[in-house]
Amino acid sequence: MRQHDWCSLAKNLKIETGLFIDGHFVEALKGNRFDSINPATGKVLASVAYGGEDDINRAVAAAKQAWHSGHWRHMAPRTRMGILMRLADLIERNSAELALLETLDMGKPITDALTIDLPEVINTFRYYAECIDKIDGVVTNTAPEALHMIQREPLGIIGAISPWNYPLLMASWKVAPALAAGNCVVLKPAQQAPLSCLRLAQLFIEAGGPPGVFNVVNGDGPVTGKALALHMDVAKVSFTGSTAVGKQIMIYAGQSNLKRVALETGGKSPQIFMADLENLDAAVERAYGGIFDNAGQVCNAGSRLLVHRDIHDAFVERFIARSSQAYQPGDPLDPATTLGPVVTRAHQQGVLEKIKQGSLEGAHLALGGSAPAGMEQGAYVTPTLFTGVDQNMSIAREEIFGPVASVMSFDNEAQAIAIANDSIYGLAASVWTQDLKTAHRMVQAIEAGVVWVNCFGDGDMTQPFGGYKQSGNTRDKSFECLLGYTQSKSAWFNLE
Ligand code: NAD
């Protein structure tokens, strides 16, 4: 579709704005609403129902009723599989509409929403649907007078709290495995991008999902998210967001019912370029894609570029020349646009402030560093590159969550690893080298949950995705993640 077609589709889009509880849309009990703003235009996109603590209680009660009815958790595995497969098909059929909601709500380019986010959401539901009848228990090797079975059971009610950078995808990484394992879910999406998840819940019912099994309550963090994380009937909170809020979620679990807490939090991922890498052009292309895709609003964004001194100047020169061509800010509804606005005006100001700080601390601003001229209506930030960065500078230590990269040079492998690991984060990293032994050594030495060799951001649903250190305590995607939504039950039969 062309830009014009997306604009007319946007004009005629029916946007759901209620809370989704027990299988249908309802108003918030107190009737409160908040505005969802399109960050490309600064205009109000929709007025959305704002759920308070009473609404969270209502949603958890609906989930509890669905849980106790047993309709979902005791459904024959392949019947449950059929519903999630149908949901995946419905998402596919409604891809254009869902992609449009993402773009209007949080500013990502429509081509990215359509070719990255939506296919990944569909993959996520299909993968976890396929896993349902692969969850095995075991019978252990006991004396003949006993039979010992260990089976896996769902946990109960899952509170899912998700971020705005890939609104539907990050929510799906929680909702799909939680539902596949037989749990009931209350999802609290990020208030900056609340719309697409409402549609997802509606499609779940259309696919044949029982009411109450999947509920969505929009609202903010300190009230709505907190009420969910403190709720005594929630068995587990699965959270993706900032490290600061992740710490708070652990406190809520301790203050309430010791619910399980799964955290996927921030990152400051190093991309390491050794002097012997095979193809500098390919490496540079992945380097800027790794930080400028989604306007840098990616948890594993490769924001620290560690470049061997021998190739530093050639690397920087190509990075600047090519990335400024490849990432031009534009209207996210134009299929040719590669760089949309960041999610809100406030976030834009925060990113620009961190850029200013980088310059004040003595880094050299080699590219960008401002809001692009002529695009003041939107929350845009130009692709930005700092060179001459010291590891102690704030731009090298703090997560910026915008299109801002820092280049640091190194002389040898040990130095590269020391810089890479000198971070409170450990979500992801990449290593570029032709030498298999170097690659293998570095993979072992790097403190990160995901290490890419001669690529960046690659993977499929079998890949456990999550962090070391303060980047989190769990893994999304993969079978490992699905098991995190189950618990073991040991049944010991006395046969004497
Ligand atoms: P955030 O921490 O501000 O918010 C995340 C979610 O938590 C939102 O739904 C928010 O409403 C809710 N929340 C905020 N305060 C809360 C509270 N006190 N109690 C309960 N819930 C609360 O993060 P964000 O700005 O939405 O997202 C960006 C962050 O997410 C970045 O740090 C990024 O690295 C991280 N992230 C991590 C991954 C991963 O897989 N590790 C993936 C995507 C994003």
XYZ file of C-alpha atoms and ligand atoms in Angstrom:
540
model
C 0.000 0.000 0.000
C 1.072 3.566 -0.618
C 1.213 6.399 1.921
C -2.084 7.734 0.637
C -3.798 4.352 1.194
C -2.481 4.089 4.743
C -3.733 7.611 5.473
C -7.234 6.793 4.249
C -7.209 3.504 6.163
C -6.188 5.490 9.257
C -9.101 7.895 8.784
C -11.619 5.047 8.702
C -10.027 2.962 11.435
C -12.376 1.820 14.188
C -10.362 2.069 17.403
C -11.438 0.115 20.489
C -10.803 2.080 23.667
C -12.522 0.261 26.553
C -11.090 -2.120 29.106
C -11.379 -5.732 27.955
C -12.733 -7.778 30.852
C -14.487 -11.143 30.819
C -14.810 -11.266 27.058
C -16.054 -7.782 26.254
C -15.272 -4.085 26.327
C -16.367 -2.167 29.417
C -15.923 1.332 30.763
C -13.632 1.913 33.743
C -15.645 1.817 36.968
C -14.852 5.447 37.744
C -15.298 6.415 34.095
C -11.747 7.796 33.810
C -9.973 8.098 30.466
C -6.584 9.199 29.167
C -5.381 10.399 25.779
C -3.242 8.374 23.464
C -1.168 10.787 21.363
C 0.218 10.126 17.894
C 3.891 11.081 18.332
C 4.304 11.879 14.627
C 1.693 14.640 14.749
C 1.292 15.485 18.438
C -2.477 15.044 17.981
C -4.824 12.998 20.138
C -5.410 9.618 18.513
C -7.930 8.210 20.985
C -9.340 8.666 24.452
C -8.734 5.384 26.250
C -10.423 3.919 29.339
C -8.135 4.223 32.347
C -8.275 1.288 34.738
C -7.878 1.943 38.448
C -7.276 -0.528 41.256
C -10.989 -1.423 41.235
C -10.774 -2.327 37.545
C -7.708 -4.499 38.141
C -9.676 -6.246 40.895
C -12.532 -6.785 38.468
C -10.238 -8.192 35.765
C -8.430 -10.502 38.200
C -11.803 -11.702 39.513
C -12.877 -12.546 35.941
C -9.586 -14.378 35.364
C -10.022 -16.226 38.653
C -13.491 -17.355 37.714
C -12.210 -18.568 34.331
C -9.352 -20.366 36.070
C -11.642 -22.138 38.535
C -14.072 -23.125 35.786
C -11.208 -25.180 34.336
C -12.466 -24.560 30.774
C -9.065 -23.384 29.610
C -6.540 -25.275 31.692
C -8.346 -28.623 31.412
C -9.166 -28.206 27.739
C -7.667 -31.005 25.634
C -4.216 -29.760 24.602
C -4.933 -29.930 20.889
C -8.213 -28.053 21.319
C -6.353 -25.255 23.118
C -3.747 -25.428 20.366
C -6.490 -24.989 17.763
C -7.719 -21.795 19.430
C -4.252 -20.231 19.562
C -3.605 -21.273 15.950
C -6.874 -19.624 14.931
C -5.825 -16.532 16.865
C -2.544 -16.464 14.908
C -4.541 -16.744 11.658
C -6.809 -13.890 12.722
C -3.816 -11.713 13.579
C -2.444 -12.476 10.129
C -5.743 -11.590 8.488
C -5.862 -8.307 10.437
C -2.167 -7.486 10.048
C -2.677 -4.219 8.192
C -5.042 -2.865 10.835
C -2.840 -3.982 13.747
C 0.300 -2.583 12.102
C -1.494 0.703 11.546
C -2.516 0.865 15.209
C 1.137 0.376 16.242
C 2.322 3.082 13.873
C -0.292 5.630 14.880
C 0.083 4.884 18.572
C 3.868 4.856 18.993
C 5.318 6.193 15.754
C 7.192 3.243 14.280
C 7.410 3.182 10.463
C 4.493 1.283 8.928
C 6.853 -0.911 6.916
C 8.578 -2.032 10.135
C 5.258 -2.683 11.873
C 4.055 -4.730 8.926
C 7.231 -6.657 8.106
C 8.868 -7.031 11.540
C 6.383 -6.695 14.406
C 3.337 -8.456 12.969
C 5.111 -11.503 11.485
C 6.902 -11.953 14.814
C 3.635 -11.733 16.745
C 2.117 -14.401 14.481
C 5.225 -16.600 14.872
C 5.001 -16.247 18.628
C 1.412 -17.511 18.819
C 2.053 -20.331 16.339
C 5.225 -21.444 18.125
C 3.598 -21.599 21.566
C 0.458 -23.211 20.160
C 2.648 -25.944 18.678
C 4.377 -26.419 22.048
C 1.199 -27.177 23.981
C 1.245 -30.949 23.701
C 5.060 -31.091 23.997
C 5.013 -30.189 27.714
C 5.932 -33.538 29.257
C 6.086 -34.799 32.798
C 8.340 -37.679 33.931
C 8.091 -40.886 35.867
C 11.220 -41.262 37.967
C 13.190 -44.390 38.749
C 11.868 -45.486 42.142
C 11.740 -48.748 44.057
C 8.902 -51.032 42.810
C 6.710 -50.210 45.833
C 6.264 -46.650 44.656
C 5.365 -44.731 41.539
C 6.660 -41.186 41.298
C 5.285 -38.859 38.630
C 6.374 -35.283 38.143
C 3.909 -33.318 36.106
C 3.818 -29.697 35.024
C 0.822 -27.529 35.803
C -0.046 -23.940 34.927
C 0.458 -21.355 37.676
C -2.959 -19.681 37.740
C -3.406 -15.981 36.991
C -0.579 -14.197 35.249
C -0.196 -10.426 35.489
C 1.593 -9.250 32.359
C 3.039 -5.730 32.261
C 4.475 -4.659 28.920
C 6.389 -1.736 27.367
C 5.611 0.481 24.386
C 8.529 -0.131 22.017
C 6.985 -3.204 20.344
C 3.564 -2.989 21.997
C 1.915 -6.068 20.524
C 5.064 -8.165 20.229
C 6.343 -7.648 23.781
C 2.857 -8.405 25.112
C 2.647 -11.519 22.907
C 5.955 -12.835 24.265
C 4.130 -13.056 27.610
C 0.514 -13.705 26.686
C 1.184 -16.527 24.193
C 3.285 -18.796 26.459
C 1.125 -18.001 29.503
C -2.059 -18.996 27.650
C -0.428 -21.988 25.971
C 0.544 -23.351 29.382
C -3.109 -23.098 30.503
C -2.989 -19.928 32.613
C -5.416 -16.998 32.633
C -3.983 -13.539 31.971
C -4.532 -9.905 32.920
C -2.399 -7.683 30.689
C -1.480 -4.072 31.498
C 0.015 -2.547 28.328
C 2.152 0.594 28.402
C 0.067 3.770 28.573
C 2.052 5.285 25.670
C 0.743 2.598 23.258
C -2.432 1.061 24.674
C -4.464 0.239 21.546
C -3.233 -2.854 19.710
C -3.472 -5.158 22.736
C -7.189 -4.380 23.074
C -7.708 -5.672 19.558
C -5.647 -8.764 20.365
C -7.952 -9.617 23.280
C -10.989 -9.191 21.034
C -9.458 -11.531 18.438
C -8.827 -14.135 21.160
C -12.583 -14.339 21.749
C -13.219 -14.453 17.994
C -10.796 -17.391 17.803
C -12.906 -19.286 20.346
C -11.073 -18.383 23.555
C -13.290 -18.530 26.662
C -14.254 -15.183 28.252
C -12.175 -14.151 31.270
C -9.104 -16.112 30.173
C -7.420 -13.068 28.612
C -8.194 -9.571 29.931
C -6.614 -6.199 29.146
C -6.653 -3.236 31.530
C -4.999 -0.049 30.324
C -3.732 2.594 32.689
C -0.487 3.957 34.067
C 2.302 2.240 36.014
C 2.094 3.686 39.516
C -1.660 2.953 39.869
C -2.779 0.272 37.412
C 0.483 -1.672 37.049
C 1.142 -1.482 40.777
C -2.336 -2.801 41.637
C -1.740 -5.788 39.359
C 1.723 -6.491 40.762
C 0.429 -6.263 44.346
C -2.660 -8.377 43.747
C -2.953 -11.331 46.115
C -4.569 -13.587 43.485
C -1.888 -13.101 40.839
C 0.510 -16.051 40.794
C 3.191 -14.464 38.654
C 4.018 -11.057 37.221
C 5.788 -11.099 33.922
C 7.265 -7.669 33.342
C 9.149 -6.060 30.482
C 10.326 -2.505 30.969
C 12.969 -0.438 32.675
C 15.341 -1.796 35.301
C 14.135 0.777 37.853
C 10.518 -0.377 37.591
C 11.633 -4.027 37.512
C 13.174 -3.541 40.974
C 9.908 -2.052 42.170
C 7.977 -5.075 40.878
C 10.144 -7.369 43.011
C 9.303 -5.258 46.055
C 5.564 -5.526 45.292
C 5.898 -9.306 45.119
C 7.544 -9.320 48.538
C 4.920 -6.976 49.949
C 2.057 -9.144 48.736
C 1.955 -12.897 48.147
C 5.534 -13.792 47.079
C 4.289 -14.116 43.537
C 6.860 -15.186 40.987
C 8.497 -12.323 39.131
C 9.904 -12.571 35.620
C 11.813 -9.480 34.511
C 13.035 -8.439 31.076
C 14.633 -5.061 31.623
C 17.080 -2.583 30.123
C 20.279 -2.943 28.150
C 23.394 -1.194 26.889
C 24.544 -3.757 24.368
C 28.078 -3.722 22.961
C 28.740 -4.461 19.305
C 32.412 -5.470 19.060
C 34.284 -5.122 15.771
C 37.646 -6.907 15.652
C 40.321 -5.765 13.191
C 40.109 -9.031 11.222
C 36.392 -8.888 10.445
C 35.673 -10.137 6.958
C 33.392 -7.523 5.444
C 33.515 -4.012 6.887
C 30.578 -2.793 4.786
C 28.299 -5.568 6.018
C 29.420 -5.006 9.613
C 28.824 -1.248 9.422
C 25.361 -1.802 7.947
C 24.364 -4.114 10.809
C 25.971 -1.712 13.300
C 23.770 1.229 12.392
C 20.707 -0.975 11.934
C 21.400 -2.308 15.428
C 21.067 1.156 16.945
C 18.809 3.137 14.599
C 16.054 0.570 13.940
C 12.846 1.491 15.787
C 14.551 4.857 16.499
C 16.845 3.090 18.960
C 13.915 2.104 21.170
C 15.021 -1.496 21.424
C 16.030 -3.190 24.677
C 18.976 -4.892 22.979
C 19.914 -1.827 20.893
C 23.627 -2.009 20.086
C 24.327 1.413 21.554
C 28.024 0.827 22.356
C 30.192 0.352 19.278
C 33.551 -1.095 20.330
C 35.818 -0.757 17.297
C 39.417 -1.974 17.016
C 41.735 1.000 16.610
C 43.078 -0.303 13.259
C 39.674 -0.060 11.587
C 38.233 2.804 13.657
C 38.502 5.625 11.109
C 37.238 3.586 8.155
C 34.369 2.276 10.303
C 33.285 5.734 11.489
C 33.565 7.262 8.029
C 31.345 4.573 6.460
C 28.925 4.577 9.396
C 28.287 8.301 9.012
C 28.028 8.289 5.215
C 25.707 5.307 4.981
C 23.527 5.599 8.055
C 22.578 9.180 7.296
C 21.324 7.955 3.908
C 19.602 4.882 5.310
C 17.821 6.541 8.267
C 16.002 9.693 7.226
C 13.258 10.923 9.540
C 9.886 10.840 7.828
C 6.143 10.305 8.086
C 5.736 6.807 9.570
C 2.757 6.218 7.273
C 5.018 6.567 4.226
C 6.172 3.007 3.394
C 9.610 4.408 2.453
C 10.221 5.874 5.929
C 12.900 4.169 8.016
C 12.990 6.513 11.017
C 9.827 7.578 12.802
C 9.519 9.785 15.866
C 10.297 8.487 19.336
C 7.288 7.534 21.419
C 6.423 10.841 23.144
C 7.513 14.458 23.316
C 8.742 13.840 26.884
C 10.901 10.925 25.714
C 12.293 13.071 22.869
C 13.304 15.737 25.403
C 14.933 13.086 27.611
C 16.959 11.701 24.692
C 18.067 15.203 23.609
C 19.077 15.949 27.197
C 21.288 12.837 27.286
C 22.872 13.887 23.983
C 23.639 17.306 25.469
C 25.196 15.597 28.475
C 27.433 13.523 26.157
C 28.805 16.680 24.544
C 29.306 18.352 27.923
C 31.274 15.331 29.151
C 33.674 15.735 26.215
C 32.527 13.207 23.599
C 32.712 14.312 19.967
C 29.313 14.656 18.293
C 30.041 13.202 14.850
C 26.477 12.892 13.532
C 23.007 14.255 14.326
C 22.270 15.201 17.902
C 19.141 17.299 17.460
C 15.481 17.406 16.548
C 15.321 17.576 12.742
C 14.361 20.967 11.301
C 10.917 21.203 9.727
C 9.506 18.272 11.697
C 8.666 20.085 14.923
C 5.127 18.668 15.035
C 6.524 15.206 15.837
C 8.858 13.857 18.537
C 11.783 13.222 16.167
C 15.474 12.811 16.988
C 18.091 12.624 14.241
C 20.339 9.536 14.128
C 23.238 10.422 16.401
C 26.817 9.199 16.687
C 29.406 10.116 19.294
C 33.078 9.282 18.815
C 35.931 9.585 21.312
C 33.687 8.180 24.006
C 35.122 7.156 27.344
C 33.545 4.213 29.154
C 32.883 6.402 32.197
C 30.725 8.905 30.330
C 26.984 8.779 30.949
C 26.275 8.088 27.246
C 28.336 4.891 27.553
C 26.738 3.768 30.810
C 23.061 4.749 30.778
C 20.359 3.332 28.573
C 19.213 6.167 26.279
C 16.510 4.261 24.370
C 16.849 6.541 21.363
C 18.887 6.621 18.123
C 22.187 7.409 19.836
C 25.385 5.366 19.400
C 28.769 5.778 21.097
C 32.030 4.640 19.524
C 34.850 3.465 21.770
C 38.110 2.117 20.409
C 40.249 -0.703 21.803
C 43.623 -2.282 21.085
C 43.157 -5.940 21.988
C 40.621 -8.619 22.835
C 41.064 -8.366 26.611
C 40.403 -4.640 26.506
C 37.302 -5.132 24.348
C 35.890 -7.678 26.784
C 36.653 -5.490 29.796
C 34.777 -2.555 28.239
C 31.902 -4.771 27.062
C 31.390 -6.225 30.544
C 31.792 -2.923 32.384
C 28.045 -2.352 32.614
C 25.218 -3.045 35.011
C 23.418 -4.534 32.003
C 23.971 -7.801 30.157
C 21.169 -8.293 27.670
C 22.930 -8.815 24.343
C 26.200 -8.328 22.460
C 27.726 -8.991 19.081
C 31.228 -9.947 17.978
C 32.539 -9.491 14.458
C 35.648 -11.505 13.581
C 36.798 -14.015 10.977
C 38.591 -16.093 13.530
C 36.540 -18.925 14.995
C 38.759 -19.268 18.056
C 38.506 -15.562 18.853
C 34.722 -15.703 18.413
C 34.412 -18.717 20.668
C 36.607 -17.214 23.400
C 34.680 -13.965 23.320
C 31.283 -15.653 23.445
C 32.437 -17.378 26.651
C 33.805 -14.167 28.150
C 30.948 -11.780 27.401
C 28.383 -11.383 30.177
C 25.157 -11.307 28.165
C 22.130 -13.516 27.640
C 22.440 -13.370 23.850
C 25.682 -13.090 21.853
C 25.564 -12.742 18.088
C 28.588 -13.665 15.990
C 28.964 -11.853 12.671
C 25.363 -10.647 12.809
C 23.106 -8.581 15.038
C 19.550 -9.198 16.170
C 19.180 -12.533 14.339
C 17.206 -15.402 15.834
C 13.952 -17.305 15.811
C 11.417 -18.498 18.373
C 13.722 -21.242 19.665
C 16.140 -18.593 20.961
C 15.890 -17.815 24.689
C 15.897 -14.031 24.910
C 16.809 -12.260 28.143
C 19.548 -10.768 30.193
C 22.386 -11.296 32.612
C 22.881 -8.902 35.536
C 20.363 -6.044 35.760
C 18.920 -6.781 32.316
C 16.571 -9.298 33.866
C 16.119 -12.652 35.527
C 14.292 -14.719 32.954
C 14.039 -15.593 29.266
C 11.331 -14.738 26.756
C 10.732 -16.763 23.568
C 11.846 -20.443 23.519
C 10.523 -23.513 25.297
C 12.382 -22.388 28.434
C 10.041 -19.405 28.642
C 6.956 -21.600 28.360
C 8.110 -23.728 31.294
C 8.359 -20.521 33.334
C 4.566 -20.327 33.192
C 4.271 -23.772 34.786
C 5.215 -25.362 38.079
C 6.058 -28.948 38.888
C 3.857 -31.233 40.941
C 5.300 -34.382 42.419
C 2.797 -37.215 42.913
C 4.161 -40.142 44.950
C 1.973 -43.262 44.840
C 2.409 -45.875 47.550
C 1.953 -49.216 45.737
C 2.598 -51.491 48.689
P 8.750 1.322 32.014
O 9.525 0.545 33.017
O 8.585 2.771 32.236
O 7.284 0.736 31.848
C 7.061 -0.620 31.517
C 5.682 -1.015 31.984
O 5.668 -0.952 33.409
C 4.558 -0.077 31.507
O 3.413 -0.832 31.236
C 4.349 0.819 32.713
O 3.052 1.364 32.787
C 4.587 -0.165 33.856
N 4.968 0.470 35.118
C 5.633 1.633 35.315
N 5.755 1.878 36.648
C 5.163 0.842 37.292
C 4.972 0.513 38.656
N 5.413 1.284 39.633
N 4.337 -0.646 38.944
C 3.890 -1.471 37.972
N 4.027 -1.200 36.657
C 4.665 -0.062 36.317
O 9.449 1.002 30.616
P 9.060 1.558 29.171
O 9.523 2.975 29.116
O 7.638 1.248 28.849
O 9.935 0.625 28.217
C 11.274 0.857 27.989
C 12.133 -0.064 28.823
O 11.771 -1.414 28.558
C 13.604 0.035 28.475
O 14.352 0.053 29.656
C 13.863 -1.241 27.690
O 15.188 -1.677 27.712
C 12.949 -2.192 28.345
N 12.665 -3.340 27.472
C 13.270 -4.536 27.758
C 13.053 -5.651 26.927
C 13.696 -6.982 27.214
O 13.298 -7.980 26.611
N 14.695 -7.046 28.097
C 12.219 -5.523 25.812
C 11.628 -4.283 25.551
C 11.870 -3.199 26.388
